[in-house]
Amino acid sequence: MRLPLIFAAAALIASCSGPTSSSEPVVDATAPASSKPLSINPPSHWKVVMDKPGFPIAMCVFQIPNPADKAGKNSTNVVVGAYQANSKQAQDALAGTKRRFVKTSLQSSRKGAWDIESYAEIEGVTRYRILDGTQVLPDKTLFIRFAWPNLPGNAPSYDADMARAFDNLLGQVH
């Protein structure tokens, strides 16, 4: 399946800081969060598209299966990143990712320690709903992006399901 450009760009940004190591796990739920740049426990049905575990930019990209996306032209994707606080490269990459789009219908809010932005973006002819979450910690900035296409075959609850999955992930990323 084709990843939307917004997620391909995230993968390219992450790759600038070194190759992905296939021998390192995407998720190590047993290790203390402070011992690694990024800790995440995604649902088992999420497909890992990219895993770049080391600083200055640690990033995982996932694709969430969507029955409405049979043709594979549009996909529901999640980017989870940790950007090292004392790295100019990492902070510049994060800033570039966050300002990349004109944010249509922008709504800002706060959930716990997370700053949330909800907006729409058009890729080609498909409208995407995007949720961005940012949390600034002393040693890193955490960033989560959920994006899903508005497809005619989406389940009636799909938007609510994705918003709920985003909210759940906020509590799981360290």
Backbone as ProteinMPNN parsed JSONL, in Angstrom:
{"seq_chain_A": "MRLPLIFAAAALIASCSGPTSSSEPVVDATAPASSKPLSINPPSHWKVVMDKPGFPIAMCVFQIPNPADKAGKNSTNVVVGAYQANSKQAQDALAGTKRRFVKTSLQSSRKGAWDIESYAEIEGVTRYRILDGTQVLPDKTLFIRFAWPNLPGNAPSYDADMARAFDNLLGQVH", "coords_chain_A": {"N_chain_A": [[0.822, -1.191, 0.0], [0.363, 2.262, -0.63], [1.919, 4.806, 1.141], [0.655, 7.844, 2.44], [1.938, 11.025, 1.439], [2.59, 12.615, 3.663], [3.439, 10.833, 5.579], [5.477, 9.469, 4.37], [7.317, 11.505, 4.223], [7.885, 11.822, 6.945], [9.17, 9.412, 7.431], [11.455, 9.758, 5.876], [12.662, 11.912, 7.187], [13.295, 10.718, 9.631], [15.156, 8.874, 8.758], [17.422, 10.316, 8.293], [19.048, 10.336, 10.453], [20.366, 7.989, 10.731], [20.562, 4.464, 9.928], [17.8, 2.142, 10.043], [17.636, -0.382, 12.421], [17.145, -3.674, 12.013], [17.391, -5.601, 13.893], [16.653, -4.63, 16.315], [13.871, -4.393, 18.531], [10.616, -3.104, 17.679], [8.916, -2.498, 19.71], [9.489, -2.563, 23.107], [8.167, -3.456, 25.714], [8.975, -4.167, 28.225], [11.276, -2.87, 29.015], [12.47, -0.111, 30.984], [10.967, 3.105, 30.539], [12.684, 5.296, 30.637], [15.084, 4.333, 29.716], [15.359, 4.315, 27.007], [14.861, 6.009, 23.84], [12.183, 5.938, 22.885], [9.148, 4.541, 23.798], [6.555, 2.382, 23.132], [3.432, 0.742, 22.937], [1.796, -0.656, 20.69], [-1.432, -1.683, 19.281], [-1.833, -5.116, 18.272], [-2.691, -5.543, 15.645], [-1.788, -3.442, 14.112], [0.243, -2.587, 11.431], [3.72, -2.55, 11.171], [5.466, -0.127, 9.54], [7.771, 1.354, 9.434], [10.65, 1.443, 11.485], [12.698, 3.164, 13.481], [14.809, 3.197, 15.877], [16.779, 4.754, 17.332], [18.214, 7.755, 18.857], [19.211, 10.878, 17.263], [16.549, 11.169, 16.472], [13.974, 9.153, 17.101], [11.708, 6.894, 15.717], [8.577, 5.437, 14.873], [6.501, 4.119, 12.388], [3.264, 3.295, 11.588], [0.715, 1.366, 9.975], [-2.726, 1.256, 9.964], [-5.04, -1.246, 9.524], [-7.784, -0.844, 7.291], [-10.9, -1.66, 6.278], [-12.23, -0.234, 4.261], [-10.276, 0.592, 2.595], [-9.569, -0.965, 0.296], [-8.359, -0.8, -2.243], [-5.885, 0.221, -1.729], [-4.868, 2.763, -2.151], [-5.163, 4.835, -0.4], [-4.466, 5.271, 3.026], [-4.739, 4.535, 6.53], [-2.714, 5.919, 8.892], [-0.125, 6.042, 11.391], [2.21, 7.969, 13.053], [4.796, 7.893, 15.341], [6.997, 9.631, 17.254], [10.137, 10.44, 18.836], [12.005, 13.139, 19.716], [15.151, 14.219, 20.256], [15.956, 16.44, 22.858], [18.254, 18.104, 23.085], [19.262, 18.252, 20.534], [19.776, 20.014, 17.688], [19.255, 19.261, 15.048], [17.222, 17.322, 15.393], [15.175, 18.836, 16.646], [14.727, 20.781, 14.676], [13.785, 19.139, 12.606], [11.395, 18.208, 13.745], [10.006, 20.645, 14.005], [9.731, 21.293, 11.29], [8.118, 19.173, 10.414], [5.776, 19.7, 11.846], [4.933, 22.175, 10.808], [4.417, 21.739, 8.169], [1.968, 21.647, 6.718], [-0.947, 23.46, 5.554], [-3.283, 24.054, 7.856], [-6.402, 23.144, 7.789], [-9.52, 23.959, 9.211], [-8.579, 24.01, 11.882], [-8.334, 22.906, 15.201], [-7.401, 23.373, 18.502], [-6.311, 21.823, 21.521], [-5.887, 20.515, 24.861], [-4.739, 17.581, 26.414], [-4.15, 16.163, 29.281], [-0.711, 16.078, 29.621], [-0.308, 16.592, 26.976], [-0.28, 18.574, 24.042], [-2.712, 19.119, 21.66], [-3.574, 19.049, 18.24], [-6.109, 19.225, 15.881], [-7.084, 18.735, 12.604], [-7.82, 19.185, 9.067], [-6.635, 17.882, 5.946], [-5.846, 17.856, 2.518], [-4.942, 15.356, 0.297], [-4.027, 14.799, -2.853], [-7.005, 13.976, -4.146], [-8.249, 13.237, -1.897], [-9.622, 13.707, 1.272], [-8.119, 14.021, 4.39], [-8.327, 13.379, 7.854], [-6.585, 14.661, 10.545], [-4.802, 14.159, 13.513], [-2.627, 15.586, 15.73], [-0.329, 15.155, 18.331], [1.643, 16.571, 20.874], [4.187, 16.379, 23.267], [6.292, 17.865, 25.527], [9.205, 16.93, 27.076], [11.886, 16.825, 29.549], [14.175, 15.581, 28.315], [13.431, 14.974, 25.72], [11.149, 15.512, 22.969], [7.984, 14.323, 22.472], [6.021, 13.131, 19.775], [3.014, 12.512, 18.134], [1.231, 11.458, 15.336], [-1.815, 10.904, 13.883], [-3.478, 9.95, 10.981], [-6.159, 9.71, 8.809], [-7.997, 8.647, 5.948], [-10.934, 10.112, 4.509], [-13.091, 8.048, 3.441], [-15.554, 6.677, 1.207], [-16.407, 4.091, 1.964], [-15.809, 3.889, 4.659], [-16.485, 2.769, 7.967], [-19.385, 3.826, 9.818], [-18.617, 4.602, 12.387], [-15.931, 5.163, 12.152], [-14.355, 7.592, 12.274], [-14.712, 8.294, 14.994], [-13.681, 5.977, 16.156], [-10.965, 6.151, 15.4], [-10.231, 8.54, 16.675], [-10.54, 7.729, 19.314], [-8.594, 5.695, 19.42], [-6.317, 7.272, 19.071], [-6.442, 8.834, 21.446], [-6.071, 6.752, 23.313], [-3.46, 5.966, 22.656], [-1.998, 8.188, 23.441], [-1.634, 7.859, 26.188], [0.112, 5.739, 26.233], [2.571, 6.181, 25.071], [5.923, 6.859, 25.738]], "CA_chain_A": [[0.0, 0.0, 0.0], [1.076, 3.533, -0.712], [1.803, 5.697, 2.281], [0.486, 9.234, 2.064], [3.176, 11.812, 1.446], [2.933, 13.13, 4.992], [4.136, 9.816, 6.345], [6.734, 9.21, 3.675], [8.22, 12.57, 4.655], [8.322, 11.503, 8.305], [10.144, 8.325, 7.328], [12.697, 10.331, 5.359], [13.272, 12.709, 8.255], [13.885, 9.802, 10.597], [16.294, 8.16, 8.184], [18.601, 11.178, 8.211], [19.891, 10.18, 11.626], [20.974, 6.663, 10.784], [19.725, 3.399, 9.388], [16.965, 1.364, 10.936], [18.229, -1.661, 12.767], [16.099, -4.689, 12.041], [17.586, -6.498, 15.027], [16.073, -4.027, 17.506], [12.42, -4.491, 18.485], [9.829, -1.878, 17.589], [8.336, -2.275, 21.017], [10.031, -3.332, 24.214], [7.334, -3.017, 26.823], [9.578, -4.544, 29.5], [12.362, -1.956, 29.375], [11.993, 1.148, 31.558], [10.82, 4.161, 29.531], [13.813, 6.214, 30.676], [16.289, 3.712, 29.177], [15.365, 4.362, 25.55], [14.227, 7.223, 23.343], [10.767, 5.821, 22.576], [8.48, 3.336, 24.261], [5.183, 2.35, 22.648], [2.825, -0.583, 22.931], [0.666, -0.539, 19.761], [-2.258, -2.891, 19.098], [-1.155, -6.131, 17.457], [-3.112, -5.52, 14.239], [-1.14, -2.347, 13.4], [1.389, -3.038, 10.652], [4.899, -1.686, 11.291], [5.946, 0.3, 8.23], [9.141, 1.802, 9.634], [11.094, 1.481, 12.866], [14.016, 3.776, 13.611], [14.769, 3.302, 17.331], [17.796, 5.541, 18.032], [18.274, 9.213, 18.825], [18.45, 12.004, 17.797], [15.134, 11.033, 16.135], [13.465, 7.783, 17.141], [10.395, 6.98, 15.098], [7.861, 4.263, 14.374], [5.372, 4.438, 11.522], [2.344, 2.168, 11.527], [-0.462, 1.448, 9.128], [-3.86, 0.598, 10.603], [-5.918, -1.814, 8.494], [-9.093, -0.223, 7.125], [-11.605, -2.398, 5.225], [-12.64, 0.67, 3.19], [-9.089, 0.876, 1.781], [-9.263, -2.193, -0.447], [-7.497, -0.528, -3.393], [-4.55, 0.528, -1.248], [-4.378, 4.086, -2.55], [-5.213, 5.697, 0.777], [-4.321, 4.419, 4.192], [-4.75, 5.113, 7.867], [-1.332, 5.816, 9.348], [0.259, 6.623, 12.667], [3.638, 8.239, 13.244], [5.148, 8.16, 16.732], [8.4, 10.017, 17.259], [10.792, 11.06, 19.99], [13.011, 14.046, 19.168], [16.086, 14.551, 21.327], [15.822, 17.845, 23.237], [19.471, 18.898, 22.882], [19.72, 18.094, 19.155], [19.194, 21.001, 16.769], [18.744, 18.49, 13.909], [15.951, 16.712, 15.77], [14.168, 19.87, 16.887], [14.401, 21.37, 13.368], [12.961, 18.157, 11.889], [10.071, 18.249, 14.354], [9.364, 21.904, 13.613], [9.37, 21.169, 9.881], [6.988, 18.249, 10.322], [4.584, 20.329, 12.399], [4.463, 23.313, 10.013], [4.399, 21.31, 6.775], [0.674, 21.764, 6.064], [-1.949, 24.456, 5.91], [-4.174, 23.276, 8.708], [-7.782, 23.534, 7.577], [-10.423, 23.652, 10.333], [-7.718, 23.709, 13.031], [-8.819, 22.986, 16.576], [-6.331, 23.067, 19.454], [-6.777, 21.475, 22.856], [-4.879, 19.913, 25.721], [-5.153, 16.367, 27.113], [-3.06, 15.878, 30.201], [0.519, 16.791, 29.269], [-0.228, 16.647, 25.515], [-0.922, 19.606, 23.23], [-3.368, 18.422, 20.563], [-4.117, 19.79, 17.1], [-6.978, 18.442, 15.021], [-7.304, 19.505, 11.385], [-8.024, 18.439, 7.829], [-5.626, 18.096, 4.894], [-6.193, 17.185, 1.266], [-3.833, 14.757, -0.454], [-4.645, 14.445, -4.128], [-8.428, 14.314, -4.065], [-8.764, 12.616, -0.679], [-9.555, 14.503, 2.494], [-7.637, 13.301, 5.56], [-8.467, 13.955, 9.185], [-5.281, 14.505, 11.195], [-4.641, 14.509, 14.921], [-1.232, 15.679, 16.157], [-0.12, 15.33, 19.76], [3.022, 16.915, 21.218], [4.489, 16.475, 24.69], [7.681, 18.257, 25.741], [9.819, 16.382, 28.28], [13.231, 17.398, 29.692], [15.186, 15.012, 27.433], [12.91, 14.729, 24.372], [9.789, 15.915, 22.637], [7.226, 13.231, 21.875], [5.086, 13.587, 18.754], [2.158, 11.471, 17.57], [0.336, 11.914, 14.27], [-2.786, 9.971, 13.314], [-4.138, 10.506, 9.794], [-6.989, 8.717, 8.135], [-8.736, 9.206, 4.82], [-12.385, 10.111, 4.509], [-13.442, 7.174, 2.323], [-16.978, 6.334, 1.188], [-16.664, 2.82, 2.626], [-15.471, 3.883, 6.089], [-17.569, 2.461, 8.897], [-19.945, 5.055, 10.392], [-17.898, 4.959, 13.623], [-14.49, 5.178, 11.902], [-13.735, 8.799, 12.831], [-14.715, 8.165, 16.451], [-12.748, 4.898, 16.497], [-9.595, 6.653, 15.262], [-10.015, 9.516, 17.749], [-10.385, 6.939, 20.54], [-7.275, 5.043, 19.343], [-5.352, 8.348, 19.317], [-6.466, 9.116, 22.879], [-5.449, 5.614, 24.004], [-2.023, 5.977, 22.397], [-1.393, 9.269, 24.233], [-1.249, 7.327, 27.486], [1.023, 4.612, 26.097], [3.861, 6.6, 24.517], [6.812, 7.444, 26.765]], "C_chain_A": [[0.86, 1.245, 0.0], [0.852, 4.333, 0.566], [1.543, 7.104, 1.787], [1.809, 9.986, 2.207], [3.557, 12.306, 2.825], [3.703, 12.11, 5.811], [5.426, 9.404, 5.681], [7.756, 10.263, 4.084], [8.743, 12.299, 6.061], [9.369, 10.401, 8.286], [11.481, 8.847, 6.825], [13.414, 11.146, 6.416], [13.97, 11.788, 9.249], [15.132, 9.131, 10.048], [17.553, 9.01, 8.137], [19.528, 10.981, 9.405], [20.454, 8.773, 11.772], [20.028, 5.603, 10.286], [18.885, 2.722, 10.464], [17.656, 0.034, 11.194], [17.122, -2.696, 12.876], [16.253, -5.642, 13.221], [17.003, -5.914, 16.313], [14.565, -4.078, 17.414], [11.773, -3.12, 18.329], [9.348, -1.513, 18.975], [9.035, -3.161, 22.029], [9.309, -2.86, 25.46], [7.96, -3.326, 28.18], [10.687, -3.594, 29.943], [11.79, -0.681, 29.982], [11.995, 2.249, 30.499], [12.038, 5.081, 29.493], [15.066, 5.64, 30.02], [16.367, 3.769, 27.657], [14.622, 5.602, 25.077], [12.708, 7.126, 23.213], [10.227, 4.49, 23.063], [7.022, 3.411, 23.837], [4.691, 0.912, 22.639], [1.595, -0.537, 22.012], [-0.188, -1.801, 19.735], [-1.593, -3.849, 18.106], [-1.543, -6.091, 15.983], [-2.512, -4.348, 13.454], [0.098, -2.89, 12.699], [2.547, -2.037, 10.813], [5.414, -1.399, 9.881], [7.41, 0.725, 8.315], [9.434, 1.83, 11.124], [12.512, 2.013, 12.886], [14.178, 4.095, 15.098], [15.737, 4.283, 17.997], [17.657, 7.042, 17.901], [19.28, 9.682, 17.79], [16.96, 11.984, 17.446], [14.788, 9.552, 16.144], [12.042, 7.838, 16.592], [9.872, 5.606, 14.705], [6.706, 4.768, 13.517], [4.556, 3.159, 11.386], [1.256, 2.432, 10.501], [-1.563, 0.644, 9.828], [-4.763, 0.052, 9.5], [-7.29, -1.146, 8.496], [-9.806, -0.96, 5.993], [-12.036, -1.52, 4.049], [-11.505, 0.948, 2.214], [-8.658, -0.371, 1.013], [-8.273, -1.953, -1.58], [-6.078, -0.157, -2.973], [-4.013, 1.891, -1.633], [-4.338, 5.061, -1.385], [-5.143, 4.801, 1.992], [-4.379, 5.226, 5.472], [-3.371, 4.85, 8.46], [-1.121, 6.519, 10.673], [1.77, 6.797, 12.662], [3.834, 8.551, 14.718], [6.637, 8.46, 16.751], [8.85, 10.59, 18.584], [11.972, 11.841, 19.429], [13.875, 14.536, 20.323], [16.084, 16.058, 21.585], [17.059, 18.674, 22.91], [20.059, 18.738, 21.481], [19.007, 19.107, 18.258], [18.584, 20.293, 15.564], [17.361, 17.923, 14.227], [14.862, 17.761, 15.96], [13.771, 20.582, 15.592], [13.508, 20.431, 12.548], [11.536, 18.156, 12.435], [9.328, 19.518, 13.943], [8.91, 21.857, 12.155], [8.17, 20.261, 9.677], [5.705, 18.94, 10.772], [4.064, 21.48, 11.541], [4.289, 22.979, 8.535], [3.101, 21.622, 6.043], [-0.075, 23.021, 6.464], [-3.024, 23.671, 6.655], [-5.599, 23.815, 8.603], [-8.635, 23.084, 8.755], [-9.642, 23.275, 11.592], [-8.456, 23.909, 14.35], [-7.674, 22.562, 17.482], [-6.938, 22.765, 20.809], [-5.604, 20.904, 23.65], [-5.495, 18.692, 26.397], [-4.002, 15.947, 28.003], [-1.853, 16.725, 29.842], [0.672, 16.992, 27.763], [-0.95, 17.869, 24.957], [-1.44, 18.917, 21.979], [-3.807, 19.418, 19.494], [-4.913, 18.812, 16.251], [-7.274, 19.299, 13.796], [-7.52, 18.579, 10.202], [-6.924, 18.807, 6.849], [-6.097, 17.308, 3.681], [-4.914, 16.639, 0.644], [-4.427, 14.21, -1.746], [-6.089, 14.911, -4.094], [-9.061, 13.787, -2.776], [-8.559, 13.537, 0.513], [-9.123, 13.584, 3.637], [-7.988, 14.083, 6.816], [-7.155, 13.665, 9.887], [-5.365, 14.963, 12.642], [-3.151, 14.481, 15.229], [-1.2, 15.881, 17.668], [1.354, 15.578, 20.03], [3.153, 17.007, 22.734], [5.978, 16.768, 24.833], [8.137, 17.737, 27.105], [11.228, 16.96, 28.399], [14.242, 16.883, 28.67], [14.735, 14.816, 25.988], [11.538, 15.373, 24.214], [9.131, 14.726, 21.961], [6.211, 13.811, 20.898], [4.329, 12.391, 18.195], [1.301, 12.111, 16.49], [-0.51, 10.731, 13.804], [-3.373, 10.657, 12.095], [-4.927, 9.394, 9.123], [-7.814, 9.385, 7.052], [-10.244, 9.134, 5.047], [-12.814, 9.339, 3.266], [-14.923, 6.815, 2.38], [-17.298, 5.042, 1.945], [-16.291, 2.774, 4.095], [-16.699, 3.525, 6.918], [-18.102, 3.769, 9.484], [-19.196, 5.53, 11.645], [-16.399, 5.175, 13.411], [-13.798, 6.408, 12.485], [-13.638, 8.706, 14.355], [-13.75, 7.076, 16.909], [-11.3, 5.383, 16.435], [-9.284, 7.678, 16.348], [-9.793, 8.794, 19.077], [-9.02, 6.24, 20.562], [-6.168, 6.063, 19.603], [-5.279, 8.648, 20.813], [-5.811, 7.999, 23.692], [-3.935, 5.64, 23.851], [-1.311, 7.073, 23.204], [-0.902, 8.766, 25.587], [-0.213, 6.224, 27.435], [2.412, 4.983, 25.594], [4.664, 7.295, 25.591], [8.142, 7.776, 26.134]], "O_chain_A": [[1.952, 1.265, 0.567], [-0.284, 4.507, 1.008], [2.152, 7.528, 0.804], [2.673, 9.614, 3.0], [4.746, 12.407, 3.13], [4.53, 12.478, 6.645], [6.378, 9.024, 6.362], [8.932, 9.949, 4.271], [9.921, 12.524, 6.337], [10.343, 10.45, 9.038], [12.531, 8.418, 7.303], [14.637, 11.08, 6.531], [15.101, 12.049, 9.659], [16.066, 8.85, 10.798], [18.647, 8.476, 7.956], [20.679, 11.416, 9.368], [20.965, 8.415, 12.834], [18.818, 5.821, 10.229], [19.232, 2.737, 11.645], [18.192, -0.589, 10.278], [16.256, -2.594, 13.745], [15.337, -6.41, 13.517], [16.871, -6.631, 17.305], [14.009, -3.837, 16.343], [12.308, -2.11, 18.785], [9.374, -0.345, 19.364], [9.158, -4.37, 21.829], [9.783, -1.974, 26.171], [7.51, -2.79, 29.192], [11.001, -3.526, 31.131], [10.738, -0.212, 29.549], [12.9, 2.323, 29.668], [12.389, 5.594, 28.431], [16.023, 6.378, 29.785], [17.352, 3.312, 27.077], [13.84, 6.183, 25.829], [12.011, 8.121, 23.408], [10.79, 3.436, 22.768], [6.33, 4.382, 24.141], [5.451, -0.016, 22.364], [0.472, -0.394, 22.496], [0.277, -2.873, 20.124], [-0.872, -3.418, 17.206], [-0.779, -6.569, 15.144], [-2.709, -4.268, 12.241], [0.91, -3.579, 13.316], [2.371, -0.834, 10.617], [5.753, -2.315, 9.131], [8.19, 0.49, 7.393], [8.576, 2.194, 11.928], [13.426, 1.376, 12.363], [13.734, 5.153, 15.546], [15.522, 4.62, 19.162], [17.055, 7.541, 16.95], [20.172, 8.902, 17.455], [16.18, 12.712, 18.061], [15.254, 8.791, 15.296], [11.264, 8.72, 16.955], [10.623, 4.736, 14.265], [6.023, 5.726, 13.878], [5.091, 2.087, 11.106], [0.925, 3.579, 10.203], [-1.352, -0.501, 10.229], [-5.206, 0.807, 8.634], [-7.881, -0.911, 9.55], [-9.357, -0.892, 4.848], [-12.192, -2.027, 2.938], [-11.737, 1.479, 1.128], [-7.498, -0.776, 1.084], [-7.432, -2.81, -1.854], [-5.161, -0.219, -3.791], [-2.823, 2.155, -1.461], [-3.556, 6.012, -1.394], [-5.693, 3.7, 1.995], [-4.107, 6.427, 5.494], [-2.917, 3.708, 8.523], [-1.836, 7.456, 11.027], [2.512, 5.88, 12.308], [3.119, 9.38, 15.281], [7.447, 7.642, 16.315], [8.062, 11.146, 19.349], [12.834, 11.28, 18.752], [13.387, 15.186, 21.248], [16.195, 16.855, 20.654], [16.934, 19.828, 22.5], [21.229, 19.055, 21.263], [17.788, 19.056, 18.092], [17.51, 20.678, 15.102], [16.439, 18.034, 13.419], [13.743, 17.585, 15.479], [12.608, 20.949, 15.423], [12.583, 20.883, 11.874], [10.576, 18.11, 11.666], [8.154, 19.464, 13.577], [7.822, 22.331, 11.827], [7.301, 20.552, 8.855], [4.66, 18.779, 10.142], [2.861, 21.741, 11.543], [4.034, 23.876, 7.731], [3.135, 21.846, 4.833], [0.123, 23.573, 7.547], [-3.598, 22.725, 6.114], [-5.954, 24.807, 9.241], [-8.492, 21.962, 9.241], [-10.005, 22.327, 12.288], [-9.106, 24.93, 14.58], [-7.051, 21.523, 17.264], [-7.94, 23.359, 21.204], [-4.478, 20.827, 23.158], [-6.621, 18.747, 26.891], [-2.992, 15.433, 27.522], [-1.952, 17.95, 29.765], [1.693, 17.517, 27.32], [-2.081, 18.166, 25.343], [-0.692, 18.206, 21.308], [-4.34, 20.485, 19.799], [-4.45, 17.714, 15.943], [-7.669, 20.457, 13.928], [-7.418, 17.358, 10.317], [-6.355, 19.897, 6.91], [-6.673, 16.228, 3.811], [-3.93, 17.361, 0.482], [-5.228, 13.275, -1.729], [-6.359, 16.11, -4.021], [-10.274, 13.885, -2.592], [-7.472, 14.072, 0.731], [-9.688, 12.507, 3.828], [-7.946, 15.313, 6.824], [-6.659, 12.54, 9.83], [-5.925, 16.016, 12.949], [-2.487, 13.467, 15.012], [-1.958, 16.684, 18.212], [2.216, 14.888, 19.488], [2.331, 17.634, 23.401], [6.82, 16.024, 24.33], [7.548, 18.05, 28.139], [11.726, 17.537, 27.433], [15.082, 17.65, 28.199], [15.557, 14.525, 25.12], [10.87, 15.726, 25.186], [9.66, 14.185, 20.989], [5.613, 14.855, 21.159], [4.929, 11.381, 17.827], [0.715, 13.173, 16.697], [0.014, 9.697, 13.388], [-3.732, 11.832, 12.164], [-4.425, 8.292, 8.903], [-8.27, 10.52, 7.199], [-10.752, 8.216, 5.69], [-12.892, 9.9, 2.173], [-15.487, 6.666, 3.464], [-18.383, 4.927, 2.515], [-16.436, 1.729, 4.729], [-17.816, 3.935, 6.6], [-17.343, 4.726, 9.632], [-19.151, 6.728, 11.924], [-15.664, 5.352, 14.382], [-12.755, 6.278, 13.126], [-12.594, 9.009, 14.933], [-13.078, 7.227, 17.929], [-10.499, 5.064, 17.313], [-8.177, 7.682, 16.886], [-8.95, 9.206, 19.874], [-8.364, 6.197, 21.602], [-5.188, 5.754, 20.281], [-4.19, 8.71, 21.384], [-5.081, 8.267, 24.646], [-3.207, 5.368, 24.806], [-0.158, 6.905, 23.601], [0.14, 9.208, 26.072], [0.297, 5.808, 28.476], [3.337, 4.175, 25.686], [4.174, 8.196, 26.27], [9.039, 8.276, 26.812]]}, "name": "protein", "num_of_chains": 1, "seq": "MRLPLIFAAAALIASCSGPTSSSEPVVDATAPASSKPLSINPPSHWKVVMDKPGFPIAMCVFQIPNPADKAGKNSTNVVVGAYQANSKQAQDALAGTKRRFVKTSLQSSRKGAWDIESYAEIEGVTRYRILDGTQVLPDKTLFIRFAWPNLPGNAPSYDADMARAFDNLLGQVH"}
